Coordinates of C-alpha atoms in Angstrom, one line a residue:
Chain A
M1 CA -0.5 -0.1 0.0
Y2 CA 1.5 3.1 -1.0
V3 CA 0.9 6.3 0.6
D4 CA 2.1 9.8 -0.6
G5 CA 1.3 11.8 3.0
L6 CA 2.0 15.7 1.1
E7 CA 0.6 17.1 -1.9
N8 CA 0.7 20.3 -3.9
S9 CA -0.5 19.6 -7.0
I10 CA -3.4 20.8 -9.0
Y11 CA -5.7 17.8 -9.7
D12 CA -7.7 16.9 -12.6
R13 CA -8.5 13.7 -14.2
Q14 CA -5.0 13.2 -15.8
V15 CA -3.1 13.5 -12.5
F16 CA -5.6 10.9 -10.9
Q17 CA -5.0 8.3 -13.3
E18 CA -1.8 9.2 -12.4
L19 CA -2.5 8.7 -8.5
R20 CA -3.7 4.8 -10.7
A21 CA -1.1 4.6 -12.4
G22 CA 1.5 5.3 -9.5
R23 CA -0.9 2.6 -7.5
I24 CA -1.1 5.1 -4.8
T25 CA -3.7 4.4 -2.8
C26 CA -3.9 7.1 -0.2
A27 CA -2.9 11.0 -1.2
V28 CA -3.0 13.5 1.2
V29 CA -4.1 17.3 -1.0
T30 CA -3.4 21.1 -0.2
M31 CA -6.6 22.8 -0.3
A32 CA -5.5 25.9 1.4
F33 CA -2.1 27.8 1.7
W34 CA -3.4 31.4 2.5
E35 CA -7.0 30.4 1.2
D36 CA -9.7 31.9 3.9
T37 CA -12.6 29.9 5.2
L38 CA -14.5 30.4 2.7
E39 CA -12.1 30.1 0.0
T40 CA -11.5 26.1 1.8
M41 CA -14.9 25.4 1.5
D42 CA -14.9 26.3 -1.9
R43 CA -11.7 23.5 -2.1
I44 CA -13.8 21.5 0.1
G45 CA -16.4 21.7 -2.7
Q46 CA -14.4 21.4 -5.8
W47 CA -13.3 18.3 -4.7
H48 CA -17.3 16.6 -3.7
D49 CA -17.1 17.7 -7.5
F50 CA -14.2 15.4 -7.8
A51 CA -14.8 12.6 -5.9
E52 CA -18.6 12.6 -8.3
Q53 CA -16.8 13.3 -11.7
N54 CA -14.2 10.7 -11.2
A55 CA -15.9 8.0 -8.6
D56 CA -13.7 5.0 -10.6
L57 CA -10.5 6.5 -9.5
I58 CA -11.0 8.6 -6.6
L59 CA -12.5 8.4 -3.0
L60 CA -13.0 10.9 -0.6
A61 CA -11.2 9.8 2.6
R62 CA -12.4 10.6 6.5
T63 CA -10.7 7.0 8.0
T64 CA -8.4 4.3 7.1
R65 CA -11.6 1.8 6.4
D66 CA -11.9 4.2 2.8
I67 CA -8.3 4.4 2.7
E68 CA -8.6 0.3 2.9
H69 CA -12.1 0.8 0.3
A70 CA -9.9 2.7 -1.7
A71 CA -6.9 -0.5 -1.7
A72 CA -9.9 -3.0 -2.0
T73 CA -11.9 -1.4 -5.2
G74 CA -9.1 -0.1 -7.2
R75 CA -9.1 3.4 -5.8
T76 CA -6.8 6.9 -4.6
A77 CA -8.0 7.9 -1.7
I78 CA -7.8 11.5 -1.7
M79 CA -7.6 12.9 2.2
L80 CA -8.1 16.5 3.2
G81 CA -5.1 18.4 3.9
T82 CA -4.0 22.4 4.3
Q83 CA -0.4 23.8 4.5
N84 CA -2.0 26.8 6.8
S85 CA -4.5 27.4 9.6
S86 CA -6.0 29.9 8.0
P87 CA -9.3 28.0 6.9
I88 CA -10.3 28.3 10.3
A89 CA -10.5 31.6 11.0
D90 CA -8.4 32.3 14.4
R91 CA -11.8 29.8 16.0
V92 CA -10.8 27.3 18.4
R93 CA -14.1 25.3 17.0
F94 CA -13.9 26.1 13.7
V95 CA -11.8 22.4 13.9
E96 CA -14.2 20.7 14.6
L97 CA -16.7 22.7 12.2
F98 CA -14.0 21.6 9.4
H99 CA -13.2 18.1 11.0
D100 CA -17.1 17.7 10.1
M101 CA -15.8 18.9 6.7
G102 CA -13.9 16.4 5.6
L103 CA -10.5 17.6 6.9
R104 CA -8.2 15.6 8.9
V105 CA -4.6 17.2 8.0
M106 CA -4.0 20.6 8.9
Q107 CA -0.5 22.3 8.9
L108 CA 0.2 25.0 12.1
T109 CA 1.9 27.9 10.6
Y110 CA 2.8 27.9 6.4
N111 CA 5.9 30.4 6.0
N112 CA 4.6 32.8 7.9
Q113 CA 4.0 33.6 11.8
N114 CA 0.3 33.5 12.6
A115 CA -1.6 33.4 15.9
L116 CA -0.5 29.9 16.4
G117 CA 3.0 30.2 16.3
G118 CA 6.3 30.5 14.4
S119 CA 7.4 29.5 10.9
C120 CA 10.7 27.9 9.6
Y121 CA 11.4 31.4 7.6
E122 CA 10.7 33.5 10.0
P123 CA 13.5 36.0 11.2
R124 CA 12.6 34.6 15.8
D125 CA 10.3 31.4 16.1
S126 CA 8.1 32.3 19.3
G127 CA 6.7 29.0 19.9
L128 CA 3.5 28.1 20.4
T129 CA 0.6 30.6 21.4
R130 CA -1.5 29.7 23.9
F131 CA -4.1 30.2 21.2
G132 CA -1.5 27.6 18.8
E133 CA -1.7 24.9 22.0
Q134 CA -5.5 25.2 21.6
V135 CA -6.0 23.9 18.2
I136 CA -4.0 21.7 19.2
R137 CA -6.3 20.4 22.1
E138 CA -9.2 20.5 19.5
M139 CA -7.0 18.9 16.9
N140 CA -5.9 15.9 19.1
R141 CA -9.7 15.5 20.8
V142 CA -12.1 15.5 16.9
G143 CA -9.2 13.8 14.9
M144 CA -6.8 15.8 13.1
L145 CA -3.2 15.2 12.1
I146 CA -0.7 18.3 13.4
D147 CA 1.6 19.1 10.2
I148 CA 5.0 21.4 11.4
S149 CA 6.6 21.5 7.9
H150 CA 6.6 24.4 7.7
V151 CA 6.6 25.3 11.0
G152 CA 9.5 27.0 12.8
E153 CA 11.7 24.4 14.9
R154 CA 10.9 25.8 18.5
T155 CA 7.3 25.8 18.0
G156 CA 6.9 22.4 16.1
L157 CA 9.2 21.1 19.7
E158 CA 6.4 22.4 21.4
A159 CA 3.8 21.3 19.1
A160 CA 5.3 17.3 19.5
E161 CA 5.6 18.1 22.9
R162 CA 1.8 19.7 23.9
S163 CA 0.5 17.3 21.5
E164 CA -1.2 13.9 23.2
R165 CA -1.2 12.1 19.1
P166 CA 1.3 11.1 17.4
I167 CA 2.3 14.6 15.0
A168 CA 3.8 14.9 11.5
I169 CA 6.3 16.5 9.3
T170 CA 5.0 16.0 6.2
H171 CA 7.4 17.1 3.9
A172 CA 10.5 18.3 5.0
N173 CA 14.1 16.9 5.0
A174 CA 16.7 16.7 8.2
S175 CA 18.6 19.7 8.2
S176 CA 21.8 17.2 9.2
L177 CA 21.1 15.9 5.8
V178 CA 20.4 18.8 3.7
P179 CA 20.8 21.7 5.4
H180 CA 17.8 24.3 4.3
K181 CA 15.3 26.4 5.8
R182 CA 12.7 24.4 5.4
N183 CA 14.8 21.4 6.8
K184 CA 14.6 20.0 10.4
G185 CA 17.1 19.4 12.9
D186 CA 17.9 16.0 14.6
D187 CA 16.3 16.6 17.4
L188 CA 12.5 18.0 16.4
I189 CA 12.6 14.4 14.0
T190 CA 13.2 12.5 16.8
A191 CA 11.0 14.4 18.9
V192 CA 8.7 13.4 16.6
A193 CA 9.1 10.2 16.2
E194 CA 9.3 9.1 20.1
R195 CA 5.5 10.3 20.0
G196 CA 4.6 8.2 17.5
G197 CA 4.6 10.5 15.0
I198 CA 6.2 10.7 11.2
I199 CA 8.6 12.5 9.1
G200 CA 8.0 12.2 4.6
I201 CA 10.8 12.5 2.8
P202 CA 9.8 14.9 -0.6
T203 CA 11.3 14.6 -4.1
Y204 CA 11.0 18.1 -4.4
P205 CA 14.7 19.5 -5.4
K206 CA 15.0 22.1 -4.1
I207 CA 15.0 21.0 -0.1
C208 CA 16.6 17.7 -1.7
G209 CA 20.0 19.4 -2.8
D210 CA 21.2 19.1 -5.7
Y211 CA 23.1 15.5 -4.0
Y212 CA 20.2 13.7 -2.9
A213 CA 17.4 14.9 -6.2
A214 CA 19.9 13.3 -8.1
S215 CA 18.5 10.4 -9.1
L216 CA 16.4 7.2 -7.8
E217 CA 19.1 5.5 -5.7
R218 CA 20.2 9.0 -3.9
W219 CA 17.1 9.8 -3.2
C220 CA 16.7 6.1 -1.6
E221 CA 19.9 6.8 -0.1
L222 CA 18.4 10.1 2.2
I223 CA 15.2 7.6 3.1
L224 CA 18.0 5.2 4.5
R225 CA 19.8 8.8 6.1
T226 CA 16.9 9.6 7.7
V227 CA 15.5 6.5 8.8
E228 CA 18.7 6.1 10.5
I229 CA 17.6 9.6 12.0
A230 CA 14.2 8.9 12.8
G231 CA 13.6 4.8 12.8
I232 CA 12.5 2.4 10.2
D233 CA 8.4 3.2 11.9
H234 CA 8.8 7.0 11.7
V235 CA 9.4 8.2 7.9
G236 CA 7.4 7.4 5.0
I237 CA 7.0 9.5 1.9
G238 CA 5.4 13.2 1.2
T239 CA 6.4 14.0 -2.6
D240 CA 5.4 17.8 -2.1
I241 CA 5.0 17.3 -5.6
G242 CA 3.6 19.4 -7.5
R243 CA 1.0 18.2 -11.1
N244 CA 0.0 21.1 -13.4
E245 CA 2.4 24.0 -10.9
D246 CA 2.5 27.0 -13.2
Q247 CA 3.9 30.9 -11.9
A248 CA 0.8 31.6 -11.2
Y249 CA -0.2 29.2 -8.7
L250 CA 4.0 29.3 -7.1
D251 CA 3.4 33.0 -6.9
W252 CA -0.4 32.4 -4.8
M253 CA 2.0 29.9 -2.4
R254 CA 5.0 32.1 -2.0
V255 CA 3.6 35.9 -1.9
G256 CA -0.1 35.4 -1.4
R257 CA -1.2 38.9 0.1
W258 CA 1.1 38.9 2.4
T259 CA 4.3 41.2 0.6
K260 CA 3.2 43.9 -2.2
G261 CA 7.2 42.8 -2.5
E262 CA 8.4 39.0 -3.8
F263 CA 9.6 35.9 -1.8
Y264 CA 10.5 32.7 -3.4
G265 CA 9.9 30.5 -0.7
A266 CA 12.6 27.1 -0.9
G267 CA 13.7 28.8 -3.8
S268 CA 16.3 32.5 -4.6
A269 CA 16.4 34.6 -6.5
A270 CA 18.9 33.0 -8.4
S271 CA 16.3 30.9 -8.7
P272 CA 12.8 32.0 -8.9
G273 CA 10.3 29.5 -10.9
V274 CA 8.6 26.2 -11.2
T275 CA 11.5 23.8 -10.3
P276 CA 11.0 21.0 -12.6
P277 CA 10.8 17.9 -10.6
P278 CA 13.5 15.0 -11.1
D279 CA 13.5 12.7 -14.2
W280 CA 12.4 9.9 -11.6
M281 CA 9.3 10.9 -9.9
K282 CA 7.7 13.6 -12.6
T283 CA 4.8 12.2 -11.4
T284 CA 3.6 9.2 -8.5
E285 CA 3.9 7.1 -11.3
G286 CA 7.0 7.2 -9.8
F287 CA 6.8 4.7 -6.6
P288 CA 6.9 1.2 -7.8
A289 CA 10.6 2.1 -8.8
V290 CA 11.3 3.4 -5.1
E291 CA 9.8 0.3 -3.5
L292 CA 11.9 -1.6 -6.5
E293 CA 15.0 0.6 -4.8
L294 CA 14.8 -0.3 -1.7
R295 CA 14.2 -3.6 -1.4
R296 CA 17.8 -4.1 -2.6
H297 CA 18.8 -1.7 0.7
L298 CA 15.8 -3.1 3.2
P299 CA 13.5 -6.1 4.5
E300 CA 9.9 -6.6 2.7
A301 CA 7.8 -5.6 5.2
D302 CA 10.7 -2.7 6.4
V303 CA 10.2 -1.3 2.8
A304 CA 6.2 -1.8 3.1
K305 CA 6.4 0.6 6.7
V306 CA 8.4 3.9 4.2
M307 CA 5.6 3.4 1.1
G308 CA 2.7 3.8 3.8
G309 CA 2.6 1.3 6.3
N310 CA 3.6 4.4 8.9
W311 CA 1.7 6.9 7.2
M312 CA -1.4 4.3 8.0
R313 CA -0.5 3.6 11.5
V314 CA 0.1 6.9 12.4
Y315 CA -3.3 7.8 10.4
R316 CA -5.3 5.3 13.2
D317 CA -3.7 7.2 15.6
V318 CA -4.7 10.0 15.2
I319 CA -8.0 10.0 12.6
D320 CA -9.9 7.2 13.4
P321 CA -12.3 7.7 16.0
T322 CA -11.5 6.1 19.3
Chain B
M1 CA -43.5 12.4 21.7
Y2 CA -43.4 16.6 21.6
V3 CA -42.1 18.3 18.8
D4 CA -41.5 22.0 18.4
G5 CA -40.8 22.6 15.0
L6 CA -39.5 25.6 14.9
E7 CA -37.9 28.2 18.2
N8 CA -36.8 31.8 18.2
S9 CA -35.3 31.7 21.7
I10 CA -31.7 32.5 23.2
Y11 CA -30.7 29.2 24.9
D12 CA -29.0 29.2 28.1
R13 CA -29.3 26.3 30.8
Q14 CA -32.7 27.6 32.2
V15 CA -34.7 27.5 28.9
F16 CA -33.6 24.2 28.5
Q17 CA -34.7 23.1 31.8
E18 CA -38.0 24.5 30.9
L19 CA -37.9 22.1 27.2
R20 CA -37.6 18.9 29.6
A21 CA -40.2 20.2 32.9
G22 CA -42.1 20.6 28.4
R23 CA -41.1 17.0 27.1
I24 CA -39.6 18.1 24.2
T25 CA -38.1 15.7 22.4
C26 CA -37.3 17.6 20.3
A27 CA -37.0 21.3 19.1
V28 CA -35.4 22.9 16.2
V29 CA -33.5 25.8 16.9
T30 CA -32.8 29.0 14.9
M31 CA -29.3 29.9 14.1
A32 CA -29.9 32.7 12.2
F33 CA -31.8 35.3 9.7
W34 CA -29.2 37.7 8.3
E35 CA -26.0 35.3 9.3
D36 CA -23.5 34.9 7.0
T37 CA -20.9 32.0 6.8
L38 CA -18.4 32.5 9.5
E39 CA -21.2 34.2 12.0
T40 CA -23.5 30.8 11.6
M41 CA -20.3 28.2 11.8
D42 CA -19.9 30.7 15.1
R43 CA -23.7 29.6 16.4
I44 CA -22.7 25.6 15.7
G45 CA -19.5 25.7 17.9
Q46 CA -21.5 28.2 20.3
W47 CA -24.1 24.8 20.1
H48 CA -21.5 22.2 20.4
D49 CA -20.8 23.9 23.5
F50 CA -23.8 24.2 25.0
A51 CA -24.2 20.4 24.1
E52 CA -21.0 19.7 26.2
Q53 CA -22.2 22.2 29.0
N54 CA -25.8 20.6 29.4
A55 CA -25.1 16.9 28.0
D56 CA -27.3 15.4 31.2
L57 CA -30.2 17.3 29.4
I58 CA -30.0 18.1 25.4
L59 CA -27.9 16.0 22.5
L60 CA -27.4 17.6 19.0
A61 CA -29.6 15.8 16.4
R62 CA -28.6 15.1 13.3
T63 CA -30.7 11.8 12.5
T64 CA -33.9 10.5 13.5
R65 CA -32.5 7.5 15.6
D66 CA -30.4 11.0 17.4
I67 CA -33.9 11.8 18.1
E68 CA -35.0 8.1 19.4
H69 CA -31.6 8.4 21.8
A70 CA -32.8 11.5 23.1
A71 CA -36.5 10.3 24.1
A72 CA -34.1 6.9 26.2
T73 CA -31.9 9.7 27.2
G74 CA -34.8 11.7 28.6
R75 CA -33.3 14.4 27.1
T76 CA -34.5 17.4 24.0
A77 CA -32.8 16.6 20.5
I78 CA -31.9 20.1 19.5
M79 CA -31.5 20.1 15.6
L80 CA -29.8 23.0 14.0
G81 CA -31.4 25.2 11.4
T82 CA -31.2 28.8 9.8
Q83 CA -34.3 31.1 8.6
N84 CA -32.6 32.3 6.2
S85 CA -30.1 30.4 3.3
S86 CA -27.6 33.6 3.9
P87 CA -25.1 31.2 5.5
I88 CA -24.8 29.6 2.3
A89 CA -22.9 32.6 0.5
D90 CA -24.9 32.3 -2.7
R91 CA -22.9 29.0 -3.2
V92 CA -24.7 25.4 -3.9
R93 CA -22.0 23.9 -2.6
F94 CA -22.4 24.9 1.0
V95 CA -25.7 23.3 1.4
E96 CA -23.4 19.9 1.9
L97 CA -21.1 21.4 4.1
F98 CA -23.2 23.1 6.6
H99 CA -25.5 19.9 5.7
D100 CA -22.0 18.0 7.2
M101 CA -21.4 20.5 10.0
G102 CA -25.2 19.4 11.4
L103 CA -27.1 22.2 9.3
R104 CA -30.9 20.1 9.5
V105 CA -33.6 22.3 8.8
M106 CA -33.0 25.8 5.6
Q107 CA -35.3 28.2 5.4
L108 CA -35.0 29.6 1.4
T109 CA -35.3 33.6 2.2
Y110 CA -36.1 34.9 5.9
N111 CA -37.4 38.8 5.0
N112 CA -36.1 40.0 2.3
Q113 CA -35.5 38.3 -1.7
N114 CA -32.3 36.6 -2.2
A115 CA -31.3 35.0 -5.1
L116 CA -33.5 32.4 -3.9
G117 CA -36.8 33.9 -4.5
G118 CA -39.4 35.9 -3.3
S119 CA -40.8 37.2 0.6
C120 CA -43.4 37.3 1.8
Y121 CA -43.3 40.7 2.6
E122 CA -42.0 41.9 -0.5
P123 CA -44.3 44.3 -3.1
R124 CA -43.7 41.4 -5.4
D125 CA -42.3 37.4 -5.6
S126 CA -40.2 36.4 -8.4
G127 CA -41.4 32.7 -7.8
L128 CA -38.4 30.4 -7.9
T129 CA -35.2 30.9 -8.9
R130 CA -32.7 28.8 -11.6
F131 CA -30.4 29.1 -8.3
G132 CA -33.1 28.0 -6.0
E133 CA -34.2 25.4 -7.5
Q134 CA -30.2 24.5 -7.5
V135 CA -30.3 24.8 -3.4
I136 CA -33.7 22.6 -3.4
R137 CA -31.9 19.9 -5.5
E138 CA -29.5 20.0 -3.6
M139 CA -31.4 19.9 -0.1
N140 CA -33.1 17.2 -1.8
R141 CA -29.9 15.1 -2.1
V142 CA -28.3 16.0 1.0
G143 CA -31.1 15.8 3.4
M144 CA -32.1 18.9 4.8
L145 CA -35.1 20.1 4.8
I146 CA -36.9 23.4 3.5
D147 CA -39.0 26.3 5.2
I148 CA -41.2 28.1 3.4
S149 CA -42.6 30.1 6.4
H150 CA -41.5 32.9 5.4
V151 CA -41.4 32.9 2.1
G152 CA -43.6 34.5 -0.8
E153 CA -46.3 32.5 -1.8
R154 CA -45.5 31.9 -5.8
T155 CA -42.2 30.6 -4.5
G156 CA -43.3 28.6 -1.6
L157 CA -45.2 27.4 -4.4
E158 CA -43.4 26.2 -6.5
A159 CA -40.4 25.4 -4.2
A160 CA -43.3 22.4 -3.0
E161 CA -43.9 21.3 -6.4
R162 CA -39.8 21.5 -7.4
S163 CA -38.7 20.1 -4.1
E164 CA -39.0 15.9 -4.8
R165 CA -39.3 15.7 -0.7
P166 CA -41.4 17.6 1.7
I167 CA -40.8 20.6 2.7
A168 CA -41.9 22.6 5.6
I169 CA -44.3 25.7 7.2
T170 CA -42.2 25.6 9.9
H171 CA -44.6 27.9 11.8
A172 CA -46.9 30.1 10.0
N173 CA -51.0 29.8 9.8
A174 CA -53.4 29.5 7.6
S175 CA -54.1 33.6 6.0
S176 CA -58.1 32.1 5.7
L177 CA -57.8 31.7 9.2
V178 CA -55.8 34.8 9.9
P179 CA -55.0 37.0 7.2
H180 CA -51.3 38.3 7.6
K181 CA -48.6 38.8 5.6
R182 CA -46.6 35.9 7.3
N183 CA -49.2 33.4 7.1
K184 CA -50.2 31.1 3.7
G185 CA -52.8 30.6 1.2
D186 CA -55.0 27.1 1.4
D187 CA -53.8 27.2 -1.9
L188 CA -50.3 26.7 -1.0
I189 CA -50.7 24.6 2.9
T190 CA -52.5 22.0 0.7
A191 CA -49.7 21.8 -2.3
V192 CA -47.3 21.1 0.6
A193 CA -49.4 18.6 2.2
E194 CA -50.3 16.8 -0.9
R195 CA -46.2 16.4 -1.0
G196 CA -46.2 14.5 2.2
G197 CA -44.8 18.1 4.0
I198 CA -46.4 20.1 6.9
I199 CA -47.5 23.4 8.4
G200 CA -46.3 24.2 12.3
I201 CA -48.5 26.1 14.4
P202 CA -47.0 28.6 15.6
T203 CA -48.2 30.4 19.2
Y204 CA -46.5 33.5 18.4
P205 CA -49.7 35.8 19.0
K206 CA -48.8 38.3 15.6
I207 CA -49.8 35.6 13.9
C208 CA -52.0 33.9 15.4
G209 CA -54.4 37.0 15.8
D210 CA -56.1 37.9 19.4
Y211 CA -59.1 35.2 18.7
Y212 CA -57.3 32.5 18.9
A213 CA -54.0 34.3 21.2
A214 CA -56.6 34.4 23.4
S215 CA -56.5 31.2 25.5
L216 CA -55.6 27.8 25.0
E217 CA -58.6 26.6 23.9
R218 CA -59.0 29.3 21.2
W219 CA -55.7 28.0 20.2
C220 CA -56.3 24.4 20.3
E221 CA -59.3 25.0 18.3
L222 CA -57.1 26.8 15.3
I223 CA -55.2 23.9 15.0
L224 CA -58.1 21.9 13.9
R225 CA -59.2 24.2 11.9
T226 CA -55.4 24.1 10.1
V227 CA -56.1 20.3 10.3
E228 CA -59.7 20.6 8.6
I229 CA -57.8 22.1 5.8
A230 CA -54.2 20.4 5.7
G231 CA -55.4 17.5 6.9
I232 CA -54.0 15.4 10.2
D233 CA -51.1 13.8 9.0
H234 CA -49.8 17.2 8.2
V235 CA -50.0 19.4 11.1
G236 CA -47.7 19.9 14.0
I237 CA -46.5 22.8 16.8
G238 CA -44.2 25.4 15.4
T239 CA -44.2 27.4 18.7
D240 CA -42.0 30.2 17.0
I241 CA -41.1 30.9 21.1
G242 CA -38.4 33.5 21.4
R243 CA -37.1 32.7 25.1
N244 CA -35.2 35.4 26.3
E245 CA -35.5 37.9 23.2
D246 CA -35.6 41.4 23.8
Q247 CA -35.1 44.6 21.9
A248 CA -32.3 44.2 20.4
Y249 CA -32.2 40.5 19.3
L250 CA -36.1 41.5 18.1
D251 CA -34.2 44.6 16.2
W252 CA -32.1 42.0 14.5
M253 CA -33.9 39.7 12.7
R254 CA -35.9 42.2 11.4
V255 CA -33.6 45.3 10.2
G256 CA -30.2 43.0 10.2
R257 CA -28.5 45.4 8.3
W258 CA -30.0 45.5 5.1
T259 CA -32.0 49.5 6.1
K260 CA -31.2 51.9 7.7
G261 CA -34.5 52.6 8.7
E262 CA -37.2 50.8 10.4
F263 CA -39.2 47.5 9.6
Y264 CA -41.7 46.0 12.2
G265 CA -41.9 42.1 10.7
A266 CA -44.7 40.7 11.7
G267 CA -45.8 43.8 14.4
S268 CA -46.2 47.4 13.5
A269 CA -45.4 50.9 14.0
A270 CA -48.1 51.3 16.8
S271 CA -46.2 48.0 18.2
P272 CA -43.5 47.8 17.6
G273 CA -41.3 45.8 20.9
V274 CA -41.5 42.4 22.1
T275 CA -44.8 40.8 22.6
P276 CA -45.2 39.2 25.0
P277 CA -46.2 35.6 25.0
P278 CA -49.8 33.8 25.1
D279 CA -50.1 33.1 29.3
W280 CA -50.9 29.4 28.2
M281 CA -47.4 29.6 25.9
K282 CA -44.9 31.1 28.4
T283 CA -42.4 28.2 28.2
T284 CA -42.2 25.5 26.1
E285 CA -43.3 24.0 29.7
G286 CA -47.2 24.6 28.0
F287 CA -46.8 21.6 25.6
P288 CA -48.1 18.6 27.8
A289 CA -51.1 21.1 28.6
V290 CA -52.7 21.5 24.5
E291 CA -51.7 17.8 23.9
L292 CA -55.3 17.1 27.1
E293 CA -56.7 19.9 25.3
L294 CA -57.0 18.3 22.1
R295 CA -57.7 15.4 23.7
R296 CA -60.9 16.6 24.1
H297 CA -61.0 17.3 20.9
L298 CA -59.4 14.6 19.0
P299 CA -58.2 10.6 19.0
E300 CA -55.1 9.8 21.4
A301 CA -53.8 8.6 17.3
D302 CA -54.2 11.6 16.4
V303 CA -53.5 13.6 18.7
A304 CA -49.7 12.1 19.1
K305 CA -49.8 13.0 15.1
V306 CA -49.5 16.6 15.5
M307 CA -47.9 16.9 19.7
G308 CA -44.6 15.2 17.3
G309 CA -45.8 12.2 15.0
N310 CA -46.3 14.5 11.8
W311 CA -42.6 15.8 12.3
M312 CA -40.5 12.5 13.4
R313 CA -42.6 11.4 9.5
V314 CA -41.5 14.2 7.4
Y315 CA -37.7 14.1 9.5
R316 CA -37.4 10.9 8.4
D317 CA -38.4 11.0 4.4
V318 CA -36.4 13.9 4.7
I319 CA -33.7 14.1 6.8
D320 CA -32.9 10.5 7.5
P321 CA -30.4 8.7 5.2
T322 CA -31.7 7.1 2.3

């Protein structure tokens, strides 16, 4: 069972066909970077349409039973996620309401500080705020996975400590392997792992670095080295793949409505544009080759954990009704 | 089993105790007159708080099973309703999202024309719009009861005709019995009844008129005469009771944000203030006396239909998952 713990695409039927061709059983999709309550609800509505119009390829998952049903019927379970808490409009009670609407994975902050805490790109990280603590408690209660991929190091660590359920770095690397503001220190990764959480390894070249992005073999080496840090039960894949991503979408992600100036996210002024995906993961059709390569290095049971089993355990622990 | 098909109160623990003292098994509450998406979501959040803090008295109902569970555990099932479609922000897809959040009864228009159709207070009634038709189709699909109490006569009639499930006049009288803009013609009432729907008789004196509001006996006469129009299977109670209602709340209901001038709703310039409830229904504790009075005129089985059985049938037909 393959799980892609974080995707960033603009979806259409072709992308759903690629998910099937890649034998992806579950993919977490990004509905919001800066989107507010209504804009995110529009996106949920769009996903209802997608599910209705592509019922042969996908279904919307609210529990791991739905994911297993997708596996049994040869479809991909789409789990709804956001890369920011902007949808809840600083209202703790909206966590439950968005859960009712199907949201299952929410990042505390995106690239900018918000009422919950600090971001990896801010000059100083406030740590988790009192409101951030309340949101974590509520996400724990209703069953929504906390994502800290873009969250500041200190805020992320405090989130890991305060959460009573496992949390996720859905798409980032160890900064000890690939130095980058978006990547995470070993202490944070181990704190997440010790509490039953997971780190999803991205294929986005900007945060994998030239060495590890150069080939499938190198990228699997990145996985193996992350396993040495986090442990075999705490590494998965979160491609951060951006199918159909164009400059306008990238601008929205990076600049949103927060600045009239420039901001390059994981890129830079020297490399401002859309980063081409690596040859070996142009689409999620690259997943089966990852499994084959990992089998050269790991026992079959361990490969299964990395390819999807670890995500499924986290989803069971966090998302399924207790 | 007693059902109050429409209430208009500002709730607190005392009102919940009154519901229990009145042996009300289900009450539909008003969360929005003019409230927009976020404001209505705030109200839903408030109801989650109410339910948590008063779990000995109430529960939130999503299906008739929940109502039956309330009956079995000696509590009142609160069913979430709005008297306007303002929460959906003119987006047809928000019908399903509000259904996910627990909304089960929605009025198409309140006192003013909107994108769905005309209101009983407008000089001319457009009838149902194309968008109104789409919303009805969606409410039918997801299982949300269509309320036309304040809707214009023509729009209401077209809603009854287009809906594939029963609809409700949750709180209004027959204008042939009590002439008032808010009351409904016999043709509309019979159209609703013929399609399995229901009319809820209010205790709000302004739309019952002095004669019928004068005593419990007279008000039960109003019920009996409405039964002659709609049939014994199509009449219930929808008190429109407004516990804790004050002038500010009344102003919001009537004037909202749509005029800087005056509007008196069912009242008038000569009688602009809060109307005191009738002595015999100051709170929902008046329900058992209604049952006793009706038993003097109707067989026990028919009394049970009026006191709640007819509402339950409509909820089963409309709200329960198919």
